[in-house]
């Protein structure tokens, strides 16, 4: 998980992100490298994910891959609003970006890359995945989420709870100037048959581009999410 963040390429960075000491991290990396899950550049001493990761990922995604159905919606949204669109899925107390379609007003940020992770609630798509969970599950996840908020100084547990209430009231999640100044996102969940958020689609843009078109973006996101839900419901029959 630590290495899915493209910034973690040095031993020190990987160890810190994984919450392990450097000796333990080096030992684990050596094992992963022997089996092809990690590559190590002998000159720069930097690490990267190895080819076995892709084989493992391909096998997992073949069983349940939302990208093929959702990607046309992401592309439609890019054409309509010219901003970056993201498909996120939940993984425990985190969300993972599994597809990113860049718009002509693309934002250059590490957290907009495929594979980037953030705590639930840390961003619009991540907030949409959290807000539509049952209340008791949110409460169980909160301690884990709070432990991961150090990188988000503007996002407190109290603000996160207010954001959940606002998202449910509106029918969509929105965060402006919280993760990065002058940048924000707006998102809706894609609900499974049991009503749980199985994924979220979001638009990331400059805050002024979202606030000036909030209603239109929210309506388009809700329409595309509904189309994805209808497709999955039909496919499961």
GROMACS .gro file of C-alpha atoms in nm, residues 65-232:
model
  168
   65UNK     CA    1  -1.357  -0.441  -1.224
   66UNK     CA    2  -1.582  -0.131  -1.222
   67UNK     CA    3  -1.362   0.061  -1.464
   68UNK     CA    4  -1.498  -0.077  -1.791
   69UNK     CA    5  -1.853   0.034  -1.711
   70UNK     CA    6  -1.768   0.361  -1.539
   71UNK     CA    7  -1.502   0.490  -1.779
   72UNK     CA    8  -1.753   0.605  -2.044
   73UNK     CA    9  -1.921   0.812  -1.772
   74UNK     CA   10  -1.587   0.961  -1.670
   75UNK     CA   11  -1.517   1.054  -2.033
   76UNK     CA   12  -1.865   1.205  -2.076
   77UNK     CA   13  -1.809   1.420  -1.769
   78UNK     CA   14  -1.470   1.536  -1.898
   79UNK     CA   15  -1.630   1.639  -2.226
   80UNK     CA   16  -1.906   1.826  -2.046
   81UNK     CA   17  -1.697   2.013  -1.788
   82UNK     CA   18  -1.333   1.986  -1.910
   83UNK     CA   19  -1.208   1.896  -1.562
   84UNK     CA   20  -1.044   1.582  -1.425
   85UNK     CA   21  -1.273   1.291  -1.335
   86UNK     CA   22  -1.188   1.014  -1.090
   87UNK     CA   23  -1.325   0.669  -1.003
   88UNK     CA   24  -1.252   0.570  -0.643
   89UNK     CA   25  -1.320   0.248  -0.453
   90UNK     CA   26  -1.315   0.183  -0.076
   91UNK     CA   27  -1.040  -0.020   0.089
   92UNK     CA   28  -1.092  -0.040   0.463
   93UNK     CA   29  -1.053   0.310   0.608
   94UNK     CA   30  -0.910   0.440   0.279
   95UNK     CA   31  -1.017   0.515  -0.074
   96UNK     CA   32  -0.810   0.425  -0.381
   97UNK     CA   33  -0.822   0.600  -0.718
   98UNK     CA   34  -0.856   0.324  -0.980
   99UNK     CA   35  -0.923   0.539  -1.287
  100UNK     CA   36  -0.841   0.902  -1.370
  101UNK     CA   37  -0.944   1.086  -1.687
  102UNK     CA   38  -0.766   1.417  -1.737
  103UNK     CA   39  -0.955   1.719  -1.867
  104UNK     CA   40  -0.821   2.022  -2.051
  105UNK     CA   41  -0.817   2.203  -1.715
  106UNK     CA   42  -0.621   1.916  -1.564
  107UNK     CA   43  -0.476   1.965  -1.216
  108UNK     CA   44  -0.122   1.846  -1.158
  109UNK     CA   45  -0.123   1.676  -0.820
  110UNK     CA   46   0.007   1.343  -0.689
  111UNK     CA   47  -0.325   1.256  -0.528
  112UNK     CA   48  -0.491   1.256  -0.873
  113UNK     CA   49  -0.290   0.958  -0.995
  114UNK     CA   50  -0.420   0.604  -1.037
  115UNK     CA   51  -0.328   0.410  -0.723
  116UNK     CA   52  -0.323   0.713  -0.494
  117UNK     CA   53  -0.475   0.654  -0.152
  118UNK     CA   54  -0.630   0.879   0.107
  119UNK     CA   55  -0.827   0.831   0.427
  120UNK     CA   56  -1.204   0.813   0.386
  121UNK     CA   57  -1.333   1.170   0.397
  122UNK     CA   58  -1.009   1.319   0.265
  123UNK     CA   59  -1.145   1.448  -0.066
  124UNK     CA   60  -1.483   1.455  -0.237
  125UNK     CA   61  -1.482   1.100  -0.376
  126UNK     CA   62  -1.347   0.965  -0.050
  127UNK     CA   63  -1.614   1.158   0.141
  128UNK     CA   64  -1.889   1.012  -0.080
  129UNK     CA   65  -1.766   0.661   0.002
  130UNK     CA   66  -1.779   0.741   0.374
  131UNK     CA   67  -2.102   0.941   0.396
  132UNK     CA   68  -2.326   0.666   0.258
  133UNK     CA   69  -2.202   0.398   0.495
  134UNK     CA   70  -2.427   0.297   0.788
  135UNK     CA   71  -2.378   0.519   1.095
  136UNK     CA   72  -2.244   0.238   1.312
  137UNK     CA   73  -1.982   0.152   1.052
  138UNK     CA   74  -1.877   0.517   1.027
  139UNK     CA   75  -1.830   0.527   1.404
  140UNK     CA   76  -1.619   0.211   1.394
  141UNK     CA   77  -1.399   0.358   1.120
  142UNK     CA   78  -1.355   0.702   1.275
  143UNK     CA   79  -1.057   0.617   1.501
  144UNK     CA   80  -0.866   0.472   1.204
  145UNK     CA   81  -0.953   0.774   0.989
  146UNK     CA   82  -0.855   1.021   1.262
  147UNK     CA   83  -0.513   0.858   1.290
  148UNK     CA   84  -0.457   0.934   0.920
  149UNK     CA   85  -0.558   1.302   0.925
  150UNK     CA   86  -0.212   1.438   1.007
  151UNK     CA   87  -0.156   1.515   0.638
  152UNK     CA   88  -0.483   1.712   0.629
  153UNK     CA   89  -0.443   1.994   0.885
  154UNK     CA   90  -0.769   2.161   0.778
  155UNK     CA   91  -0.975   1.843   0.811
  156UNK     CA   92  -1.079   1.769   1.170
  157UNK     CA   93  -1.311   1.491   1.292
  158UNK     CA   94  -1.573   1.758   1.371
  159UNK     CA   95  -1.554   1.901   1.019
  160UNK     CA   96  -1.568   1.551   0.876
  161UNK     CA   97  -1.890   1.476   1.065
  162UNK     CA   98  -2.047   1.801   0.942
  163UNK     CA   99  -1.940   1.717   0.587
  164UNK     CA  100  -2.109   1.377   0.613
  165UNK     CA  101  -2.435   1.541   0.723
  166UNK     CA  102  -2.414   1.798   0.443
  167UNK     CA  103  -2.342   1.532   0.180
  168UNK     CA  104  -2.644   1.327   0.283
  169UNK     CA  105  -2.865   1.636   0.282
  170UNK     CA  106  -2.749   1.749  -0.062
  171UNK     CA  107  -2.729   1.407  -0.221
  172UNK     CA  108  -2.365   1.461  -0.318
  173UNK     CA  109  -2.031   1.525  -0.143
  174UNK     CA  110  -1.827   1.840  -0.190
  175UNK     CA  111  -1.500   1.966  -0.044
  176UNK     CA  112  -1.341   2.297  -0.136
  177UNK     CA  113  -1.006   2.430  -0.009
  178UNK     CA  114  -0.969   2.147   0.243
  179UNK     CA  115  -0.716   1.906   0.095
  180UNK     CA  116  -0.531   2.167  -0.116
  181UNK     CA  117  -0.593   2.546  -0.112
  182UNK     CA  118  -0.796   2.675  -0.411
  183UNK     CA  119  -0.871   2.320  -0.521
  184UNK     CA  120  -1.167   2.096  -0.452
  185UNK     CA  121  -1.398   1.822  -0.570
  186UNK     CA  122  -1.758   1.715  -0.597
  187UNK     CA  123  -1.866   1.349  -0.598
  188UNK     CA  124  -2.149   1.098  -0.575
  189UNK     CA  125  -2.140   0.734  -0.467
  190UNK     CA  126  -2.230   0.439  -0.686
  191UNK     CA  127  -2.443   0.223  -0.460
  192UNK     CA  128  -2.457  -0.155  -0.477
  193UNK     CA  129  -2.783  -0.350  -0.456
  194UNK     CA  130  -2.765  -0.352  -0.076
  195UNK     CA  131  -2.732   0.027  -0.069
  196UNK     CA  132  -2.363   0.036   0.021
  197UNK     CA  133  -2.117   0.262  -0.166
  198UNK     CA  134  -1.915   0.031  -0.392
  199UNK     CA  135  -1.743   0.318  -0.577
  200UNK     CA  136  -1.758   0.693  -0.624
  201UNK     CA  137  -1.720   0.920  -0.925
  202UNK     CA  138  -1.590   1.271  -0.875
  203UNK     CA  139  -1.475   1.582  -1.054
  204UNK     CA  140  -1.162   1.758  -0.925
  205UNK     CA  141  -1.102   2.118  -1.025
  206UNK     CA  142  -1.014   2.465  -0.906
  207UNK     CA  143  -1.259   2.559  -0.632
  208UNK     CA  144  -1.399   2.849  -0.834
  209UNK     CA  145  -1.478   2.616  -1.125
  210UNK     CA  146  -1.679   2.392  -0.893
  211UNK     CA  147  -1.863   2.657  -0.692
  212UNK     CA  148  -1.967   2.839  -1.008
  213UNK     CA  149  -2.122   2.525  -1.161
  214UNK     CA  150  -2.212   2.322  -0.853
  215UNK     CA  151  -2.572   2.239  -0.946
  216UNK     CA  152  -2.491   2.137  -1.304
  217UNK     CA  153  -2.195   1.920  -1.200
  218UNK     CA  154  -2.392   1.751  -0.922
  219UNK     CA  155  -2.681   1.673  -1.156
  220UNK     CA  156  -2.448   1.524  -1.420
  221UNK     CA  157  -2.265   1.313  -1.161
  222UNK     CA  158  -2.592   1.180  -1.020
  223UNK     CA  159  -2.716   1.094  -1.370
  224UNK     CA  160  -2.399   0.900  -1.455
  225UNK     CA  161  -2.397   0.722  -1.118
  226UNK     CA  162  -2.759   0.616  -1.172
  227UNK     CA  163  -2.671   0.478  -1.516
  228UNK     CA  164  -2.386   0.275  -1.366
  229UNK     CA  165  -2.613   0.138  -1.092
  230UNK     CA  166  -2.876   0.038  -1.349
  231UNK     CA  167  -2.614  -0.140  -1.560
  232UNK     CA  168  -2.478  -0.341  -1.268
   0.00000   0.00000   0.00000
